[in-house]
Every structure is written in structure tokens, then in C-alpha cells.
Amino acid sequence: MNLYIFKSEEELDHAAAESVIKVIRTNPNAKLGLATGQTPIGLYKKLVQAFENGRVSFKQVTTYNIDEYVGLGKDHPQSFFIYMNDYLFSKVDLSKEQIHIPNGMAEDLEKEAARYETLLNQAGQLDVQILSIGLNGHIGFNEPGTQLHAETHVVELTEETRKANSKFFPSLDDVPKKAITMGLGPMMKAKKIVFIAKGETKAAILKQAFKGPIDLMVPGSLLQLHSNIEVYLDTKAASLLI
Ligand code: GLP
């Protein structure tokens, strides 16, 4: 694991974005695994800036989001599709055909998970996977539990995750109870993982994930097994790791 620690969010976002830009400039057909949440917003802003400055093009890139809420359509303000559209998709030269995200409105969710898994298998190895971590150690929506999945699946969100994500919703009751998430397989097979985390609330779980044993109750701890993971943290998030 390559650990990079930054004093400011600005420097962190810049460095993490440069790592992604490098992948796309080296391989214009790059396949990107994308995450949502508060944490990567700055990284996406830096990618948009680089696009606007002519430093990077997404014309031949394909993207695969790692998760979506069940029950939120592509027009719902809290859907991950709208998040991605607002922060990246609508601001760069990506067309609809290049974007992939699970459909949380599918009538048959199991079938949708299988469709997404087939898509990922057809895509093959992701060139870079952007990731962060939930307060309980989840990656994507791979929640802690007695078993973890390699493949795309429908997941019941924990109360802790729903509470943490209620910051994006009018109230806790509005937070969906289920999601469709990519399993850990494609993330662990990605050529490179760009992992980011910010703030002191993440310090304890980061210590467990990166310094503790590999533990099903801390899905992020599996990332210790990845051979090419770059970990970008601010000093607060890194406080228990150093
Ligand atoms: C979300 C996403 C994850 C994300 C995590 C942390 O629910 N499914 O991909 O890493 O929770 O979010 P945040 O960056 O807002 O702390």
C-alpha cells in the first residue's frame, strides 16, 4: 500500500485526481470504477477542471459505478446517478453509452444484479477503481457481516450506514433500506485502486481497515490484499495510522 497524507483537502484531491488522470492519459480507453459520497466530490471537481483545461478527455473512457440505492430513479435528487451526473458526467465529454450504473428501479432486482455482473465481466479488468470507506468499514455498499460477496448483489443497508447517509436526505426515513452494489471482486481485480478518506470521523475505521486483521466485519480490511492501492488521506483521517 502506498500511503499519502496531506494537510489540506485541496492537495489531497489534486494528488488523487492526478493519479486517475495519469491512467486515462496513458490509456484513453480506460475503464473506471466510480464511487459516490462526500469524500470523492473534490476529486471529481479536479477531473472536471483537468478536462476543461484540455489535459484529459473522457471520450473513449467507460465508467462503472459501484452502487445505487434501490427505489431511487435516475431523476431522484439523492440517487447516485444524479450525483454522478452533477459532479462529473454532465461536465465532461462522456456520452450515455459510456456510463454504467446499477438500476435501482429494476422490477426484478436479482436480475438487475446479474445483468450488472455480466456487464462487469464483459468489461474485464478495471484500470482504476476510486474508493472510499463508510464509517462501519463498508466499501461500495458491501456491508460488514458474516459473509462478503465477490459479485454484484442486493444488500440490506445497516442502520449505521442509513444514519451516516441521511446527511444527503431530508430525513432518516427518506434513506432507502436497500441498495445494489458491485461485489468486492471487480474492485480487488482493478489494476489500481485510488482510495481516499477525509476527516477525524474516519480515523478509527481506517486504523481497523489498514492496520487491523483482515476481518469480514470490516470489509475495507480486504483492501490490504490489493497489490496496487494508493491511499490518500488528510492528516485527521490518518491520525491513528501514523
Ligand atoms: C456511501 C457509498 C460508499 C462511500 C461511503 C462513504 O454510502 N456507498 O461508496 O464510500 O458511503 O461516504 P462519505 O464519503 O460520504 O463518507
PDB file of N, CA, C and O in Angstrom, residues 89-136:
ATOM      1  N   PHE A  89     -20.500  13.442 -14.939  1.00  0.00           N
ATOM      2  CA  PHE A  89     -20.975  13.024 -16.262  1.00  0.00           C
ATOM      3  C   PHE A  89     -21.379  14.197 -17.162  1.00  0.00           C
ATOM      4  O   PHE A  89     -21.017  14.233 -18.335  1.00  0.00           O
ATOM      5  N   SER A  90     -22.154  15.129 -16.601  1.00  0.00           N
ATOM      6  CA  SER A  90     -22.670  16.217 -17.451  1.00  0.00           C
ATOM      7  C   SER A  90     -21.608  17.277 -17.735  1.00  0.00           C
ATOM      8  O   SER A  90     -21.820  18.176 -18.535  1.00  0.00           O
ATOM      9  N   LYS A  91     -20.459  17.170 -17.066  1.00  0.00           N
ATOM     10  CA  LYS A  91     -19.462  18.234 -17.182  1.00  0.00           C
ATOM     11  C   LYS A  91     -18.259  17.854 -18.044  1.00  0.00           C
ATOM     12  O   LYS A  91     -17.359  18.664 -18.253  1.00  0.00           O
ATOM     13  N   VAL A  92     -18.221  16.592 -18.485  1.00  0.00           N
ATOM     14  CA  VAL A  92     -17.100  16.154 -19.327  1.00  0.00           C
ATOM     15  C   VAL A  92     -17.654  15.501 -20.594  1.00  0.00           C
ATOM     16  O   VAL A  92     -18.867  15.399 -20.768  1.00  0.00           O
ATOM     17  N   ASP A  93     -16.748  15.064 -21.468  1.00  0.00           N
ATOM     18  CA  ASP A  93     -17.184  14.517 -22.760  1.00  0.00           C
ATOM     19  C   ASP A  93     -17.490  13.011 -22.694  1.00  0.00           C
ATOM     20  O   ASP A  93     -16.941  12.219 -23.459  1.00  0.00           O
ATOM     21  N   LEU A  94     -18.361  12.663 -21.742  1.00  0.00           N
ATOM     22  CA  LEU A  94     -18.799  11.268 -21.623  1.00  0.00           C
ATOM     23  C   LEU A  94     -20.205  11.172 -22.197  1.00  0.00           C
ATOM     24  O   LEU A  94     -21.066  11.977 -21.839  1.00  0.00           O
ATOM     25  N   SER A  95     -20.455  10.198 -23.046  1.00  0.00           N
ATOM     26  CA  SER A  95     -21.827  10.044 -23.552  1.00  0.00           C
ATOM     27  C   SER A  95     -22.541   8.959 -22.744  1.00  0.00           C
ATOM     28  O   SER A  95     -21.900   8.164 -22.050  1.00  0.00           O
ATOM     29  N   LYS A  96     -23.864   8.931 -22.856  1.00  0.00           N
ATOM     30  CA  LYS A  96     -24.708   7.989 -22.106  1.00  0.00           C
ATOM     31  C   LYS A  96     -24.239   6.547 -22.229  1.00  0.00           C
ATOM     32  O   LYS A  96     -24.268   5.781 -21.278  1.00  0.00           O
ATOM     33  N   GLU A  97     -23.789   6.201 -23.446  1.00  0.00           N
ATOM     34  CA  GLU A  97     -23.405   4.807 -23.729  1.00  0.00           C
ATOM     35  C   GLU A  97     -22.167   4.390 -22.936  1.00  0.00           C
ATOM     36  O   GLU A  97     -21.908   3.205 -22.764  1.00  0.00           O
ATOM     37  N   GLN A  98     -21.385   5.364 -22.486  1.00  0.00           N
ATOM     38  CA  GLN A  98     -20.134   5.031 -21.800  1.00  0.00           C
ATOM     39  C   GLN A  98     -20.314   4.856 -20.286  1.00  0.00           C
ATOM     40  O   GLN A  98     -19.407   4.436 -19.591  1.00  0.00           O
ATOM     41  N   ILE A  99     -21.513   5.203 -19.814  1.00  0.00           N
ATOM     42  CA  ILE A  99     -21.754   5.253 -18.370  1.00  0.00           C
ATOM     43  C   ILE A  99     -22.542   4.021 -17.920  1.00  0.00           C
ATOM     44  O   ILE A  99     -23.540   3.677 -18.544  1.00  0.00           O
ATOM     45  N   HIS A 100     -22.094   3.404 -16.855  1.00  0.00           N
ATOM     46  CA  HIS A 100     -22.837   2.247 -16.331  1.00  0.00           C
ATOM     47  C   HIS A 100     -23.059   2.419 -14.836  1.00  0.00           C
ATOM     48  O   HIS A 100     -22.140   2.775 -14.099  1.00  0.00           O
ATOM     49  N   ILE A 101     -24.298   2.167 -14.444  1.00  0.00           N
ATOM     50  CA  ILE A 101     -24.647   2.287 -13.022  1.00  0.00           C
ATOM     51  C   ILE A 101     -25.826   1.333 -12.779  1.00  0.00           C
ATOM     52  O   ILE A 101     -26.702   1.223 -13.645  1.00  0.00           O
ATOM     53  N   PRO A 102     -25.827   0.608 -11.679  1.00  0.00           N
ATOM     54  CA  PRO A 102     -26.953  -0.315 -11.468  1.00  0.00           C
ATOM     55  C   PRO A 102     -28.276   0.450 -11.451  1.00  0.00           C
ATOM     56  O   PRO A 102     -28.332   1.603 -11.019  1.00  0.00           O
ATOM     57  N   ASN A 103     -29.332  -0.216 -11.914  1.00  0.00           N
ATOM     58  CA  ASN A 103     -30.661   0.391 -11.949  1.00  0.00           C
ATOM     59  C   ASN A 103     -31.435   0.030 -10.680  1.00  0.00           C
ATOM     60  O   ASN A 103     -31.928  -1.087 -10.544  1.00  0.00           O
ATOM     61  N   GLY A 104     -31.526   0.991  -9.789  1.00  0.00           N
ATOM     62  CA  GLY A 104     -32.209   0.755  -8.511  1.00  0.00           C
ATOM     63  C   GLY A 104     -33.715   0.673  -8.638  1.00  0.00           C
ATOM     64  O   GLY A 104     -34.404   0.393  -7.668  1.00  0.00           O
ATOM     65  N   MET A 105     -34.229   0.945  -9.834  1.00  0.00           N
ATOM     66  CA  MET A 105     -35.674   0.908 -10.067  1.00  0.00           C
ATOM     67  C   MET A 105     -36.102  -0.382 -10.776  1.00  0.00           C
ATOM     68  O   MET A 105     -37.274  -0.532 -11.117  1.00  0.00           O
ATOM     69  N   ALA A 106     -35.161  -1.272 -11.010  1.00  0.00           N
ATOM     70  CA  ALA A 106     -35.494  -2.501 -11.745  1.00  0.00           C
ATOM     71  C   ALA A 106     -36.594  -3.267 -11.012  1.00  0.00           C
ATOM     72  O   ALA A 106     -36.593  -3.329  -9.771  1.00  0.00           O
ATOM     73  N   GLU A 107     -37.512  -3.838 -11.785  1.00  0.00           N
ATOM     74  CA  GLU A 107     -38.599  -4.609 -11.166  1.00  0.00           C
ATOM     75  C   GLU A 107     -38.054  -5.843 -10.467  1.00  0.00           C
ATOM     76  O   GLU A 107     -38.441  -6.181  -9.368  1.00  0.00           O
ATOM     77  N   ASP A 108     -37.135  -6.518 -11.167  1.00  0.00           N
ATOM     78  CA  ASP A 108     -36.515  -7.716 -10.610  1.00  0.00           C
ATOM     79  C   ASP A 108     -35.068  -7.365 -10.236  1.00  0.00           C
ATOM     80  O   ASP A 108     -34.180  -7.304 -11.095  1.00  0.00           O
ATOM     81  N   LEU A 109     -34.847  -7.133  -8.958  1.00  0.00           N
ATOM     82  CA  LEU A 109     -33.535  -6.635  -8.513  1.00  0.00           C
ATOM     83  C   LEU A 109     -32.436  -7.683  -8.673  1.00  0.00           C
ATOM     84  O   LEU A 109     -31.290  -7.358  -8.992  1.00  0.00           O
ATOM     85  N   GLU A 110     -32.791  -8.945  -8.443  1.00  0.00           N
ATOM     86  CA  GLU A 110     -31.795 -10.015  -8.589  1.00  0.00           C
ATOM     87  C   GLU A 110     -31.328 -10.102 -10.040  1.00  0.00           C
ATOM     88  O   GLU A 110     -30.141 -10.287 -10.316  1.00  0.00           O
ATOM     89  N   LYS A 111     -32.288  -9.941 -10.941  1.00  0.00           N
ATOM     90  CA  LYS A 111     -31.973  -9.984 -12.366  1.00  0.00           C
ATOM     91  C   LYS A 111     -31.080  -8.794 -12.745  1.00  0.00           C
ATOM     92  O   LYS A 111     -30.150  -8.916 -13.540  1.00  0.00           O
ATOM     93  N   GLU A 112     -31.371  -7.652 -12.135  1.00  0.00           N
ATOM     94  CA  GLU A 112     -30.577  -6.447 -12.402  1.00  0.00           C
ATOM     95  C   GLU A 112     -29.140  -6.643 -11.891  1.00  0.00           C
ATOM     96  O   GLU A 112     -28.179  -6.255 -12.547  1.00  0.00           O
ATOM     97  N   ALA A 113     -29.017  -7.259 -10.718  1.00  0.00           N
ATOM     98  CA  ALA A 113     -27.675  -7.517 -10.179  1.00  0.00           C
ATOM     99  C   ALA A 113     -26.913  -8.445 -11.124  1.00  0.00           C
ATOM    100  O   ALA A 113     -25.721  -8.226 -11.410  1.00  0.00           O
ATOM    101  N   ALA A 114     -27.613  -9.451 -11.651  1.00  0.00           N
ATOM    102  CA  ALA A 114     -26.960 -10.400 -12.571  1.00  0.00           C
ATOM    103  C   ALA A 114     -26.579  -9.692 -13.876  1.00  0.00           C
ATOM    104  O   ALA A 114     -25.495  -9.926 -14.419  1.00  0.00           O
ATOM    105  N   ARG A 115     -27.463  -8.784 -14.340  1.00  0.00           N
ATOM    106  CA  ARG A 115     -27.158  -8.035 -15.573  1.00  0.00           C
ATOM    107  C   ARG A 115     -25.893  -7.191 -15.370  1.00  0.00           C
ATOM    108  O   ARG A 115     -25.002  -7.163 -16.207  1.00  0.00           O
ATOM    109  N   TYR A 116     -25.816  -6.544 -14.206  1.00  0.00           N
ATOM    110  CA  TYR A 116     -24.657  -5.667 -13.951  1.00  0.00           C
ATOM    111  C   TYR A 116     -23.377  -6.487 -13.844  1.00  0.00           C
ATOM    112  O   TYR A 116     -22.326  -6.084 -14.330  1.00  0.00           O
ATOM    113  N   GLU A 117     -23.495  -7.647 -13.231  1.00  0.00           N
ATOM    114  CA  GLU A 117     -22.337  -8.521 -13.087  1.00  0.00           C
ATOM    115  C   GLU A 117     -21.834  -8.980 -14.468  1.00  0.00           C
ATOM    116  O   GLU A 117     -20.630  -9.006 -14.727  1.00  0.00           O
ATOM    117  N   THR A 118     -22.784  -9.318 -15.353  1.00  0.00           N
ATOM    118  CA  THR A 118     -22.405  -9.732 -16.714  1.00  0.00           C
ATOM    119  C   THR A 118     -21.674  -8.593 -17.420  1.00  0.00           C
ATOM    120  O   THR A 118     -20.647  -8.798 -18.079  1.00  0.00           O
ATOM    121  N   LEU A 119     -22.199  -7.399 -17.244  1.00  0.00           N
ATOM    122  CA  LEU A 119     -21.583  -6.210 -17.845  1.00  0.00           C
ATOM    123  C   LEU A 119     -20.138  -6.031 -17.365  1.00  0.00           C
ATOM    124  O   LEU A 119     -19.217  -5.774 -18.148  1.00  0.00           O
ATOM    125  N   LEU A 120     -19.957  -6.214 -16.063  1.00  0.00           N
ATOM    126  CA  LEU A 120     -18.616  -6.070 -15.483  1.00  0.00           C
ATOM    127  C   LEU A 120     -17.680  -7.156 -16.010  1.00  0.00           C
ATOM    128  O   LEU A 120     -16.512  -6.895 -16.303  1.00  0.00           O
ATOM    129  N   ASN A 121     -18.229  -8.357 -16.145  1.00  0.00           N
ATOM    130  CA  ASN A 121     -17.401  -9.451 -16.662  1.00  0.00           C
ATOM    131  C   ASN A 121     -17.003  -9.187 -18.105  1.00  0.00           C
ATOM    132  O   ASN A 121     -15.869  -9.465 -18.502  1.00  0.00           O
ATOM    133  N   GLN A 122     -17.956  -8.641 -18.883  1.00  0.00           N
ATOM    134  CA  GLN A 122     -17.643  -8.329 -20.283  1.00  0.00           C
ATOM    135  C   GLN A 122     -16.589  -7.228 -20.365  1.00  0.00           C
ATOM    136  O   GLN A 122     -15.737  -7.232 -21.244  1.00  0.00           O
ATOM    137  N   ALA A 123     -16.658  -6.270 -19.432  1.00  0.00           N
ATOM    138  CA  ALA A 123     -15.700  -5.151 -19.436  1.00  0.00           C
ATOM    139  C   ALA A 123     -14.299  -5.659 -19.100  1.00  0.00           C
ATOM    140  O   ALA A 123     -13.306  -5.173 -19.623  1.00  0.00           O
ATOM    141  N   GLY A 124     -14.230  -6.664 -18.249  1.00  0.00           N
ATOM    142  CA  GLY A 124     -12.920  -7.170 -17.828  1.00  0.00           C
ATOM    143  C   GLY A 124     -12.323  -6.264 -16.764  1.00  0.00           C
ATOM    144  O   GLY A 124     -13.038  -5.491 -16.118  1.00  0.00           O
ATOM    145  N   GLN A 125     -11.009  -6.335 -16.632  1.00  0.00           N
ATOM    146  CA  GLN A 125     -10.343  -5.645 -15.523  1.00  0.00           C
ATOM    147  C   GLN A 125     -10.499  -4.120 -15.585  1.00  0.00           C
ATOM    148  O   GLN A 125     -10.241  -3.513 -16.630  1.00  0.00           O
ATOM    149  N   LEU A 126     -10.919  -3.533 -14.489  1.00  0.00           N
ATOM    150  CA  LEU A 126     -10.989  -2.068 -14.408  1.00  0.00           C
ATOM    151  C   LEU A 126      -9.568  -1.517 -14.325  1.00  0.00           C
ATOM    152  O   LEU A 126      -8.701  -2.100 -13.677  1.00  0.00           O
ATOM    153  N   ASP A 127      -9.332  -0.388 -14.988  1.00  0.00           N
ATOM    154  CA  ASP A 127      -7.982   0.192 -14.951  1.00  0.00           C
ATOM    155  C   ASP A 127      -7.732   0.919 -13.636  1.00  0.00           C
ATOM    156  O   ASP A 127      -6.623   0.915 -13.119  1.00  0.00           O
ATOM    157  N   VAL A 128      -8.786   1.569 -13.167  1.00  0.00           N
ATOM    158  CA  VAL A 128      -8.648   2.220 -11.860  1.00  0.00           C
ATOM    159  C   VAL A 128      -9.999   2.206 -11.155  1.00  0.00           C
ATOM    160  O   VAL A 128     -11.037   2.395 -11.778  1.00  0.00           O
ATOM    161  N   GLN A 129      -9.951   1.950  -9.869  1.00  0.00           N
ATOM    162  CA  GLN A 129     -11.161   1.951  -9.051  1.00  0.00           C
ATOM    163  C   GLN A 129     -11.010   3.041  -7.993  1.00  0.00           C
ATOM    164  O   GLN A 129     -10.078   3.012  -7.188  1.00  0.00           O
ATOM    165  N   ILE A 130     -11.920   4.005  -8.011  1.00  0.00           N
ATOM    166  CA  ILE A 130     -11.941   5.045  -6.977  1.00  0.00           C
ATOM    167  C   ILE A 130     -12.789   4.523  -5.820  1.00  0.00           C
ATOM    168  O   ILE A 130     -13.904   4.051  -6.033  1.00  0.00           O
ATOM    169  N   LEU A 131     -12.260   4.612  -4.620  1.00  0.00           N
ATOM    170  CA  LEU A 131     -12.971   4.075  -3.457  1.00  0.00           C
ATOM    171  C   LEU A 131     -12.812   4.962  -2.238  1.00  0.00           C
ATOM    172  O   LEU A 131     -11.799   5.648  -2.084  1.00  0.00           O
ATOM    173  N   SER A 132     -13.829   4.896  -1.389  1.00  0.00           N
ATOM    174  CA  SER A 132     -13.682   5.448  -0.049  1.00  0.00           C
ATOM    175  C   SER A 132     -14.249   4.406   0.918  1.00  0.00           C
ATOM    176  O   SER A 132     -14.495   3.279   0.510  1.00  0.00           O
ATOM    177  N   ILE A 133     -14.481   4.800   2.145  1.00  0.00           N
ATOM    178  CA  ILE A 133     -14.938   3.814   3.129  1.00  0.00           C
ATOM    179  C   ILE A 133     -16.056   4.406   3.982  1.00  0.00           C
ATOM    180  O   ILE A 133     -16.035   5.607   4.293  1.00  0.00           O
ATOM    181  N   GLY A 134     -17.017   3.571   4.336  1.00  0.00           N
ATOM    182  CA  GLY A 134     -18.084   4.012   5.238  1.00  0.00           C
ATOM    183  C   GLY A 134     -17.611   3.933   6.688  1.00  0.00           C
ATOM    184  O   GLY A 134     -16.616   3.258   6.990  1.00  0.00           O
ATOM    185  N   LEU A 135     -18.336   4.580   7.562  1.00  0.00           N
ATOM    186  CA  LEU A 135     -17.944   4.621   8.977  1.00  0.00           C
ATOM    187  C   LEU A 135     -17.859   3.230   9.594  1.00  0.00           C
ATOM    188  O   LEU A 135     -17.109   3.003  10.547  1.00  0.00           O
ATOM    189  N   ASN A 136     -18.648   2.278   9.068  1.00  0.00           N
ATOM    190  CA  ASN A 136     -18.614   0.915   9.609  1.00  0.00           C
ATOM    191  C   ASN A 136     -17.699   0.001   8.784  1.00  0.00           C
ATOM    192  O   ASN A 136     -17.731  -1.208   8.935  1.00  0.00           O
TER     193      ASN A 136
END
